[in-house]
mmCIF file of C-alpha atoms in Angstrom:
data_model
loop_
_atom_site.group_PDB
_atom_site.id
_atom_site.type_symbol
_atom_site.label_atom_id
_atom_site.label_comp_id
_atom_site.label_asym_id
_atom_site.label_seq_id
_atom_site.Cartn_x
_atom_site.Cartn_y
_atom_site.Cartn_z
ATOM 1 C CA MET A 1 16.008 111.213 94.923
ATOM 2 C CA SER A 2 16.836 112.027 98.276
ATOM 3 C CA SER A 3 16.589 115.859 98.993
ATOM 4 C CA PRO A 4 19.685 117.938 100.335
ATOM 5 C CA THR A 5 17.258 120.028 102.493
ATOM 6 C CA THR A 6 16.019 117.129 104.242
ATOM 7 C CA GLY A 7 18.246 114.493 104.516
ATOM 8 C CA THR A 8 20.377 114.335 107.465
ATOM 9 C CA SER A 9 24.190 113.296 108.236
ATOM 10 C CA SER A 10 25.299 110.900 110.600
ATOM 11 C CA ALA A 11 27.494 114.017 111.329
ATOM 12 C CA ILE A 12 25.389 116.296 112.792
ATOM 13 C CA GLY A 13 25.309 116.710 116.616
ATOM 14 C CA ARG A 14 28.569 114.597 116.932
ATOM 15 C CA LYS A 15 31.647 115.618 118.425
ATOM 16 C CA ILE A 16 34.393 115.487 115.495
ATOM 17 C CA ILE A 17 37.810 115.044 116.430
ATOM 18 C CA ILE A 18 41.015 115.179 113.883
ATOM 19 C CA ASP A 19 43.580 113.463 114.958
ATOM 20 C CA ASP A 20 46.211 112.367 112.041
ATOM 21 C CA PHE A 21 47.511 115.104 110.961
ATOM 22 C CA ASP A 22 51.176 113.986 111.086
ATOM 23 C CA ASP A 23 50.156 110.604 110.002
ATOM 24 C CA PRO A 24 47.124 110.698 108.098
ATOM 25 C CA TYR A 25 44.526 107.425 108.297
ATOM 26 C CA LEU A 26 44.509 105.099 105.099
ATOM 27 C CA PRO A 27 42.629 101.744 104.844
ATOM 28 C CA LEU A 28 44.860 98.633 105.615
ATOM 29 C CA PRO A 29 44.734 97.464 101.407
ATOM 30 C CA ALA A 30 45.890 100.794 100.393
ATOM 31 C CA ARG A 31 49.045 101.073 102.686
ATOM 32 C CA LEU A 32 49.590 97.569 101.641
ATOM 33 C CA PHE A 33 49.527 98.696 97.667
ATOM 34 C CA ASN A 34 51.988 101.424 98.776
ATOM 35 C CA ALA A 35 54.251 99.372 100.158
ATOM 36 C CA VAL A 36 54.619 97.326 97.134
ATOM 37 C CA GLY A 37 54.430 100.630 95.120
ATOM 38 C CA ALA A 38 57.548 101.612 97.039
ATOM 39 C CA ILE A 39 59.589 98.312 96.654
ATOM 40 C CA CYS A 40 58.617 98.586 92.942
ATOM 41 C CA PRO A 41 57.959 102.437 91.776
ATOM 42 C CA SER A 42 57.218 103.067 88.681
ATOM 43 C CA ARG A 43 56.862 106.659 86.857
ATOM 44 C CA PHE A 44 53.609 108.595 86.291
ATOM 45 C CA PRO A 45 52.830 108.466 82.397
ATOM 46 C CA ASP A 46 53.249 110.821 80.289
ATOM 47 C CA VAL A 47 50.977 112.866 78.385
ATOM 48 C CA ASP A 48 50.919 110.326 75.210
ATOM 49 C CA SER A 49 50.204 107.172 77.876
ATOM 50 C CA LEU A 50 47.712 108.851 79.355
ATOM 51 C CA LEU A 51 45.998 110.047 75.722
ATOM 52 C CA ALA A 52 46.138 106.397 74.596
ATOM 53 C CA MET A 53 44.423 104.880 77.757
ATOM 54 C CA ALA A 54 41.457 107.519 77.093
ATOM 55 C CA THR A 55 41.475 106.388 73.598
ATOM 56 C CA LYS A 56 41.211 102.679 74.122
ATOM 57 C CA ARG A 57 38.989 103.032 77.422
ATOM 58 C CA SER A 58 36.573 105.395 74.857
ATOM 59 C CA GLY A 59 36.575 102.435 72.247
ATOM 60 C CA GLY A 60 38.978 104.069 69.833
ATOM 61 C CA LEU A 61 37.584 107.475 70.242
ATOM 62 C CA THR A 62 40.715 109.874 69.047
ATOM 63 C CA ASN A 63 39.379 113.559 69.470
ATOM 64 C CA PHE A 64 39.486 115.287 72.391
ATOM 65 C CA GLY A 65 38.978 119.057 71.307
ATOM 66 C CA SER A 66 40.761 121.840 71.477
ATOM 67 C CA ASP A 67 42.957 124.034 73.891
ATOM 68 C CA PHE A 68 43.807 121.630 76.482
ATOM 69 C CA MET A 69 47.482 119.919 75.469
ATOM 70 C CA GLU A 70 49.575 122.731 76.758
ATOM 71 C CA PRO A 71 47.482 123.025 80.225
ATOM 72 C CA LEU A 72 47.609 119.051 80.708
ATOM 73 C CA SER A 73 51.284 119.201 79.826
ATOM 74 C CA VAL A 74 51.670 121.375 82.112
ATOM 75 C CA LEU A 75 50.305 119.412 84.754
ATOM 76 C CA VAL A 76 51.310 116.544 84.081
ATOM 77 C CA HIS A 77 55.174 117.360 84.128
ATOM 78 C CA SER A 78 54.773 118.928 87.497
ATOM 79 C CA ILE A 79 53.044 115.664 88.958
ATOM 80 C CA GLN A 80 56.395 114.055 87.257
ATOM 81 C CA ASN A 81 58.688 115.915 89.066
ATOM 82 C CA GLU A 82 56.818 117.409 91.955
ATOM 83 C CA THR A 83 54.033 115.980 93.180
ATOM 84 C CA PRO A 84 54.996 113.298 96.261
ATOM 85 C CA LEU A 85 52.455 110.372 95.549
ATOM 86 C CA SER A 86 52.290 107.482 97.080
ATOM 87 C CA ALA A 87 51.496 104.446 94.412
ATOM 88 C CA PHE A 88 47.932 104.596 95.222
ATOM 89 C CA GLY A 89 47.850 108.184 94.758
ATOM 90 C CA ARG A 90 49.576 107.933 91.161
ATOM 91 C CA PHE A 91 46.541 105.351 90.343
ATOM 92 C CA LEU A 92 43.924 107.559 91.603
ATOM 93 C CA GLN A 93 45.672 110.613 89.691
ATOM 94 C CA LYS A 94 46.086 108.766 86.800
ATOM 95 C CA GLU A 95 42.574 107.802 86.994
ATOM 96 C CA SER A 96 41.330 111.446 87.299
ATOM 97 C CA ILE A 97 43.257 112.659 84.221
ATOM 98 C CA VAL A 98 42.063 109.580 81.899
ATOM 99 C CA GLY A 99 38.636 110.178 83.219
ATOM 100 C CA CYS A 100 38.939 113.598 82.204
ATOM 101 C CA LEU A 101 40.436 112.751 78.984
ATOM 102 C CA VAL A 102 37.375 110.158 78.257
ATOM 103 C CA ALA A 103 34.551 112.652 78.659
ATOM 104 C CA ARG A 104 36.307 115.202 76.538
ATOM 105 C CA LEU A 105 36.060 112.097 73.688
ATOM 106 C CA HIS A 106 32.497 111.369 74.504
ATOM 107 C CA LEU A 107 31.746 115.627 74.541
ATOM 108 C CA GLU A 108 33.277 115.779 71.062
ATOM 109 C CA GLU A 109 31.503 112.965 69.617
ATOM 110 C CA LEU A 110 28.459 113.541 70.694
ATOM 111 C CA TYR A 111 28.740 116.903 69.232
ATOM 112 C CA ARG A 112 29.634 115.153 66.043
ATOM 113 C CA LEU A 113 27.210 112.892 65.840
ATOM 114 C CA HIS A 114 23.939 116.282 67.406
ATOM 115 C CA PRO A 115 26.280 118.952 65.796
ATOM 116 C CA GLU A 116 22.732 120.181 66.557
ATOM 117 C CA ILE A 117 23.698 120.421 69.884
ATOM 118 C CA GLU A 118 25.532 124.085 68.897
ATOM 119 C CA GLU A 119 22.172 125.577 68.784
ATOM 120 C CA GLU A 120 21.744 125.177 72.401
ATOM 121 C CA CYS A 121 20.942 128.428 73.888
ATOM 122 C CA ILE A 122 22.058 128.825 77.774
ATOM 123 C CA GLU A 123 19.805 131.538 79.101
ATOM 124 C CA LYS A 124 20.353 133.152 82.347
ATOM 125 C CA PRO A 125 21.894 131.260 84.578
ATOM 126 C CA ILE A 126 22.239 131.686 88.910
ATOM 127 C CA ILE A 127 25.606 131.404 89.313
ATOM 128 C CA ILE A 128 26.426 131.362 92.506
ATOM 129 C CA SER A 129 30.405 132.936 93.583
ATOM 130 C CA GLY A 130 31.370 132.627 97.362
ATOM 131 C CA LEU A 131 34.648 131.661 99.111
ATOM 132 C CA PRO A 132 34.643 128.343 100.846
ATOM 133 C CA ARG A 133 33.214 127.450 103.969
ATOM 134 C CA THR A 134 30.515 130.723 103.740
ATOM 135 C CA GLY A 135 27.229 128.802 102.932
ATOM 136 C CA THR A 136 27.568 128.575 99.200
ATOM 137 C CA SER A 137 26.820 124.464 99.322
ATOM 138 C CA HIS A 138 23.801 125.044 101.704
ATOM 139 C CA LEU A 139 22.304 127.898 99.137
ATOM 140 C CA PHE A 140 22.923 125.931 96.253
ATOM 141 C CA ASN A 141 20.915 123.016 97.264
ATOM 142 C CA LEU A 142 18.082 125.303 98.961
ATOM 143 C CA LEU A 143 17.865 126.664 95.737
ATOM 144 C CA SER A 144 18.442 123.039 93.715
ATOM 145 C CA ARG A 145 14.820 121.939 95.024
ATOM 146 C CA ASP A 146 13.179 124.756 92.578
ATOM 147 C CA GLU A 147 11.809 122.557 89.818
ATOM 148 C CA SER A 148 12.003 125.159 87.044
ATOM 149 C CA LEU A 149 16.304 124.827 86.932
ATOM 150 C CA HIS A 150 18.424 122.432 85.715
ATOM 151 C CA TRP A 151 21.585 121.782 87.765
ATOM 152 C CA ILE A 152 24.293 119.129 87.582
ATOM 153 C CA PRO A 153 23.969 115.840 90.044
ATOM 154 C CA TYR A 154 27.625 113.983 91.515
ATOM 155 C CA TRP A 155 27.418 111.158 89.366
ATOM 156 C CA GLU A 156 26.914 113.481 86.706
ATOM 157 C CA THR A 157 29.976 115.719 87.190
ATOM 158 C CA LEU A 158 32.254 113.109 86.775
ATOM 159 C CA SER A 159 30.673 110.733 83.657
ATOM 160 C CA PRO A 160 28.635 113.930 82.260
ATOM 161 C CA PHE A 161 28.779 112.705 78.765
ATOM 162 C CA PRO A 162 27.197 109.200 77.710
ATOM 163 C CA ALA A 163 29.787 106.758 75.302
ATOM 164 C CA PRO A 164 28.250 106.349 71.634
ATOM 165 C CA ASN A 165 26.452 103.029 72.436
ATOM 166 C CA GLU A 166 25.307 103.897 75.878
ATOM 167 C CA ARG A 167 21.522 102.581 76.576
ATOM 168 C CA SER A 168 21.136 103.815 79.792
ATOM 169 C CA PRO A 169 23.278 106.077 82.809
ATOM 170 C CA ASP A 170 23.117 103.236 85.015
ATOM 171 C CA GLY A 171 27.005 103.006 84.589
ATOM 172 C CA ARG A 172 27.780 106.429 84.724
ATOM 173 C CA VAL A 173 25.463 106.661 87.732
ATOM 174 C CA LYS A 174 26.824 103.595 89.588
ATOM 175 C CA ALA A 175 30.546 104.685 88.928
ATOM 176 C CA GLY A 176 29.447 108.110 90.930
ATOM 177 C CA SER A 177 28.597 105.885 94.263
ATOM 178 C CA ASP A 178 31.835 103.658 93.676
ATOM 179 C CA ALA A 179 33.814 107.332 93.805
ATOM 180 C CA LEU A 180 31.921 108.364 97.281
ATOM 181 C CA LYS A 181 32.390 105.021 98.624
ATOM 182 C CA LEU A 182 35.988 105.130 97.901
ATOM 183 C CA ILE A 183 36.392 108.906 99.584
ATOM 184 C CA ASN A 184 34.230 107.544 102.385
ATOM 185 C CA TRP A 185 36.401 104.326 102.808
ATOM 186 C CA CYS A 186 39.595 106.617 102.730
ATOM 187 C CA ILE A 187 38.815 109.883 104.305
ATOM 188 C CA PRO A 188 35.826 108.365 106.684
ATOM 189 C CA LYS A 189 35.512 112.302 108.561
ATOM 190 C CA PHE A 190 35.353 113.559 104.979
ATOM 191 C CA ALA A 191 31.459 113.443 105.279
ATOM 192 C CA ALA A 192 31.488 115.867 108.330
ATOM 193 C CA MET A 193 33.654 118.438 106.344
ATOM 194 C CA HIS A 194 31.379 118.560 103.079
ATOM 195 C CA GLU A 195 28.719 115.486 103.010
ATOM 196 C CA TYR A 196 28.228 114.160 99.368
ATOM 197 C CA GLN A 197 25.274 112.341 97.595
ATOM 198 C CA ASN A 198 25.103 110.766 94.308
ATOM 199 C CA ASP A 199 22.038 112.452 93.224
ATOM 200 C CA TRP A 200 22.673 115.677 94.816
ATOM 201 C CA PRO A 201 23.311 118.704 92.789
ATOM 202 C CA HIS A 202 27.228 119.300 92.712
ATOM 203 C CA GLU A 203 29.245 122.368 91.778
ATOM 204 C CA GLU A 204 31.010 122.222 88.219
ATOM 205 C CA LEU A 205 34.323 121.807 89.346
ATOM 206 C CA GLN A 206 35.134 118.782 87.635
ATOM 207 C CA LEU A 207 33.694 119.770 84.301
ATOM 208 C CA GLN A 208 35.923 122.552 84.360
ATOM 209 C CA MET A 209 39.093 120.179 85.244
ATOM 210 C CA GLN A 210 38.264 118.677 82.049
ATOM 211 C CA SER A 211 39.556 121.555 80.526
ATOM 212 C CA PHE A 212 42.751 121.051 82.619
ATOM 213 C CA ILE A 213 43.145 124.690 83.561
ATOM 214 C CA GLY A 214 41.390 125.093 86.865
ATOM 215 C CA LEU A 215 42.023 125.318 90.938
ATOM 216 C CA GLY A 216 40.699 121.719 91.471
ATOM 217 C CA PHE A 217 43.985 120.226 90.174
ATOM 218 C CA GLU A 218 46.010 122.718 92.789
ATOM 219 C CA ALA A 219 43.506 121.685 95.434
ATOM 220 C CA PHE A 220 44.303 117.772 95.450
ATOM 221 C CA LEU A 221 47.719 117.942 94.563
ATOM 222 C CA ILE A 222 51.078 119.644 95.603
ATOM 223 C CA VAL A 223 52.165 121.116 91.473
ATOM 224 C CA PRO A 224 54.333 124.502 92.210
ATOM 225 C CA SER A 225 55.002 124.660 88.741
ATOM 226 C CA TYR A 226 51.186 124.037 87.045
ATOM 227 C CA SER A 227 50.013 126.501 89.838
ATOM 228 C CA LYS A 228 52.471 129.268 88.595
ATOM 229 C CA TRP A 229 51.642 128.503 85.321
ATOM 230 C CA TYR A 230 47.659 128.545 86.121
ATOM 231 C CA ARG A 231 48.135 132.227 87.462
ATOM 232 C CA LYS A 232 49.245 133.544 84.056
ATOM 233 C CA ALA A 233 46.618 131.446 82.353
ATOM 234 C CA ASP A 234 44.353 132.333 80.273
ATOM 235 C CA ARG A 235 40.891 130.700 81.433
ATOM 236 C CA ALA A 236 38.574 131.752 78.920
ATOM 237 C CA PRO A 237 39.163 128.151 77.222
ATOM 238 C CA SER A 238 38.133 126.978 80.527
ATOM 239 C CA TYR A 239 34.930 128.803 80.643
ATOM 240 C CA ALA A 240 33.979 128.097 77.035
ATOM 241 C CA TYR A 241 34.475 124.662 77.468
ATOM 242 C CA LEU A 242 32.063 124.842 80.744
ATOM 243 C CA LYS A 243 29.535 126.376 77.923
ATOM 244 C CA ARG A 244 30.197 123.723 75.979
ATOM 245 C CA CYS A 245 29.303 121.135 78.242
ATOM 246 C CA LEU A 246 25.887 122.795 79.386
ATOM 247 C CA LYS A 247 25.093 122.923 76.176
ATOM 248 C CA ALA A 248 25.153 119.004 75.711
ATOM 249 C CA LEU A 249 24.014 118.569 79.115
ATOM 250 C CA GLN A 250 20.712 120.527 77.928
ATOM 251 C CA TYR A 251 20.475 118.649 75.045
ATOM 252 C CA LEU A 252 20.380 115.521 76.814
ATOM 253 C CA ARG A 253 17.931 116.774 78.849
ATOM 254 C CA GLY A 254 15.401 117.315 75.717
ATOM 255 C CA GLY A 255 16.812 120.265 74.891
ATOM 256 C CA GLU A 256 14.355 122.076 78.207
ATOM 257 C CA ARG A 257 15.747 125.945 78.692
ATOM 258 C CA LYS A 258 15.650 125.689 81.905
ATOM 259 C CA ARG A 259 17.768 128.590 83.683
ATOM 260 C CA TRP A 260 21.241 126.547 85.025
ATOM 261 C CA LEU A 261 22.359 126.817 88.502
ATOM 262 C CA LEU A 262 25.714 127.124 88.672
ATOM 263 C CA LYS A 263 28.428 127.074 91.428
ATOM 264 C CA CYS A 264 31.996 126.933 92.408
ATOM 265 C CA PRO A 265 34.452 128.645 94.217
ATOM 266 C CA GLU A 266 37.057 129.004 91.400
ATOM 267 C CA HIS A 267 34.272 132.110 90.063
ATOM 268 C CA LEU A 268 35.142 134.521 92.244
ATOM 269 C CA ALA A 269 38.528 135.008 90.473
ATOM 270 C CA ASN A 270 36.792 134.700 86.993
ATOM 271 C CA ILE A 271 33.823 136.922 86.654
ATOM 272 C CA PRO A 272 35.206 138.618 83.290
ATOM 273 C CA HIS A 273 35.051 135.254 81.235
ATOM 274 C CA LEU A 274 31.549 134.176 83.045
ATOM 275 C CA VAL A 275 30.284 137.469 81.754
ATOM 276 C CA ARG A 276 31.984 136.708 78.634
ATOM 277 C CA GLU A 277 30.185 133.260 78.184
ATOM 278 C CA PHE A 278 26.601 134.191 80.060
ATOM 279 C CA PRO A 279 26.094 137.783 79.671
ATOM 280 C CA ASN A 280 22.687 137.350 81.075
ATOM 281 C CA ALA A 281 23.718 135.342 84.116
ATOM 282 C CA THR A 282 22.139 136.030 87.786
ATOM 283 C CA TYR A 283 25.311 136.250 90.203
ATOM 284 C CA VAL A 284 24.685 135.304 93.677
ATOM 285 C CA GLN A 285 27.829 135.963 96.389
ATOM 286 C CA THR A 286 28.001 134.746 99.397
ATOM 287 C CA HIS A 287 30.091 136.514 102.592
#
């Protein structure tokens, strides 16, 4: 496994100029995809279609868990009516939402097959919270070198739970690698702003996006009505879902009760929910 504290970035020491704000760079195949999509435009899928896609992709699973239909419905309505997506953008967002739904299906099936997961305890996690650009990622990467801690690699935040018939996580690891290749292909300068590696520790933003209650969607999309809904929404289900995920991930690690290392900028606005789910946590706030 590579180390985020010893690895080097090709961007280090080079002057990076971003000069495509008015006309963002996009690879030729994606531009051609958009051109065809403009000729034959399609509407973003509705909630029922997205659920059906996830069920098919999971091999027929149907239990998505609870407390997600309202935020999902608000999000999809906002995307359908307010988000100016290209054809490529519609494809990527559809895949993102279906991926979240598949993860929910796999999680609920894992609990059904192994109800003892409920007995897992998340003891004294270390939670880093701070505004973006205050060094949270550097601190996160540094602390992750402590072998007494659990943390989540990038690939596992995207596909955290195995399908019932999975024999090896290799397919999920490859999916994470492919996702990073796509990011670097579409946004070549992204690594200069925030470098990812597939096996490096990653924040739990993607896990919380699976609850469909979170800032992640607002960060990636123009979704005014969803943003308005989110401001007033009860975010407790998002943090209950995060704890449920961590219990399952700990079980998949053999139930070893190491302390979890967590980090997400969204936590700053949700400390009461963190305290409710993780009452014995240690908080580290960067400034």
